[in-house]
Amino acid sequence: MLFRKKMKRLCSYCESGAELEDGQILCARKGLRLPEDKCWRFRYDPCKRIPKKAKALDFSKYDQEDFTL
């Protein structure tokens, strides 16, 4: 889902923005912005999006026999 057609238009995902240490975004076009801000010049950069971590699997319901051939 990294290259979805309908991506949220957030400044934190825009190719014009650079993240600063305090969590704000420095936009080349609009200046200092919040990560939740958006504008009509949004261009999605997939390298800036950090995907959610996968949910840990629960193997406690299986026995050792389930893993042998």
Short mmCIF file of C-alpha atoms in Angstrom, two decimals:
data_model
loop_
_atom_site.label_atom_id
_atom_site.label_comp_id
_atom_site.label_asym_id
_atom_site.label_seq_id
_atom_site.Cartn_x
_atom_site.Cartn_y
_atom_site.Cartn_z
CA MET A 1 0.00 0.00 0.00
CA LEU A 2 3.03 2.26 -0.36
CA PHE A 3 1.89 3.62 -3.74
CA ARG A 4 -1.84 4.09 -3.13
CA LYS A 5 -3.76 6.38 -5.48
CA LYS A 6 -5.61 8.14 -2.65
CA MET A 7 -2.85 9.10 -0.23
CA LYS A 8 -3.50 11.66 2.50
CA ARG A 9 -2.16 15.01 1.39
CA LEU A 10 0.03 15.76 4.41
CA CYS A 11 3.10 17.99 4.42
CA SER A 12 5.06 15.19 6.09
CA TYR A 13 4.69 13.07 2.89
CA CYS A 14 5.40 15.90 0.40
CA GLU A 15 8.57 16.03 -1.68
CA SER A 16 8.89 19.80 -1.02
CA GLY A 17 9.05 19.37 2.76
CA ALA A 18 12.00 18.56 4.99
CA GLU A 19 11.45 17.43 8.58
CA LEU A 20 13.12 19.48 11.30
CA GLU A 21 14.28 18.23 14.72
CA ASP A 22 11.29 19.69 16.59
CA GLY A 23 8.79 17.78 14.40
CA GLN A 24 7.85 20.65 12.12
CA ILE A 25 8.19 20.62 8.32
CA LEU A 26 10.21 23.17 6.38
CA CYS A 27 8.50 23.53 3.00
CA ALA A 28 10.43 24.95 0.04
CA ARG A 29 7.27 26.75 -1.10
CA LYS A 30 5.25 27.64 2.01
CA GLY A 31 7.89 27.92 4.75
CA LEU A 32 7.48 26.45 8.23
CA ARG A 33 4.51 24.06 8.47
CA LEU A 34 3.01 21.45 10.78
CA PRO A 35 3.16 17.77 9.66
CA GLU A 36 -0.67 17.63 9.47
CA ASP A 37 -0.90 20.71 7.20
CA LYS A 38 -1.63 20.39 3.50
CA CYS A 39 -1.65 22.57 0.40
CA TRP A 40 -2.60 22.30 -3.26
CA ARG A 41 1.06 21.93 -4.36
CA PHE A 42 1.35 18.52 -2.70
CA ARG A 43 3.60 15.97 -4.45
CA TYR A 44 3.75 12.55 -2.81
CA ASP A 45 7.21 11.18 -1.96
CA PRO A 46 6.94 7.45 -1.02
CA CYS A 47 10.37 7.47 0.63
CA LYS A 48 9.14 9.83 3.37
CA ARG A 49 6.30 7.59 4.52
CA ILE A 50 7.09 5.14 7.33
CA PRO A 51 4.72 2.14 7.13
CA LYS A 52 3.07 0.78 10.24
CA LYS A 53 4.78 -2.19 11.87
CA ALA A 54 3.24 -5.59 11.28
CA LYS A 55 1.25 -7.09 14.10
CA ALA A 56 3.12 -9.81 16.01
CA LEU A 57 1.85 -13.32 15.35
CA ASP A 58 0.65 -15.53 18.20
CA PHE A 59 2.07 -19.05 17.89
CA SER A 60 1.07 -20.15 21.39
CA LYS A 61 -1.99 -22.00 20.09
CA TYR A 62 0.18 -24.37 18.02
CA ASP A 63 2.05 -27.48 19.21
CA GLN A 64 5.46 -28.68 18.11
CA GLU A 65 3.72 -31.30 15.96
CA ASP A 66 2.20 -28.58 13.80
CA PHE A 67 5.69 -27.56 12.65
CA THR A 68 6.96 -31.00 11.61
CA LEU A 69 6.49 -32.80 8.31
#
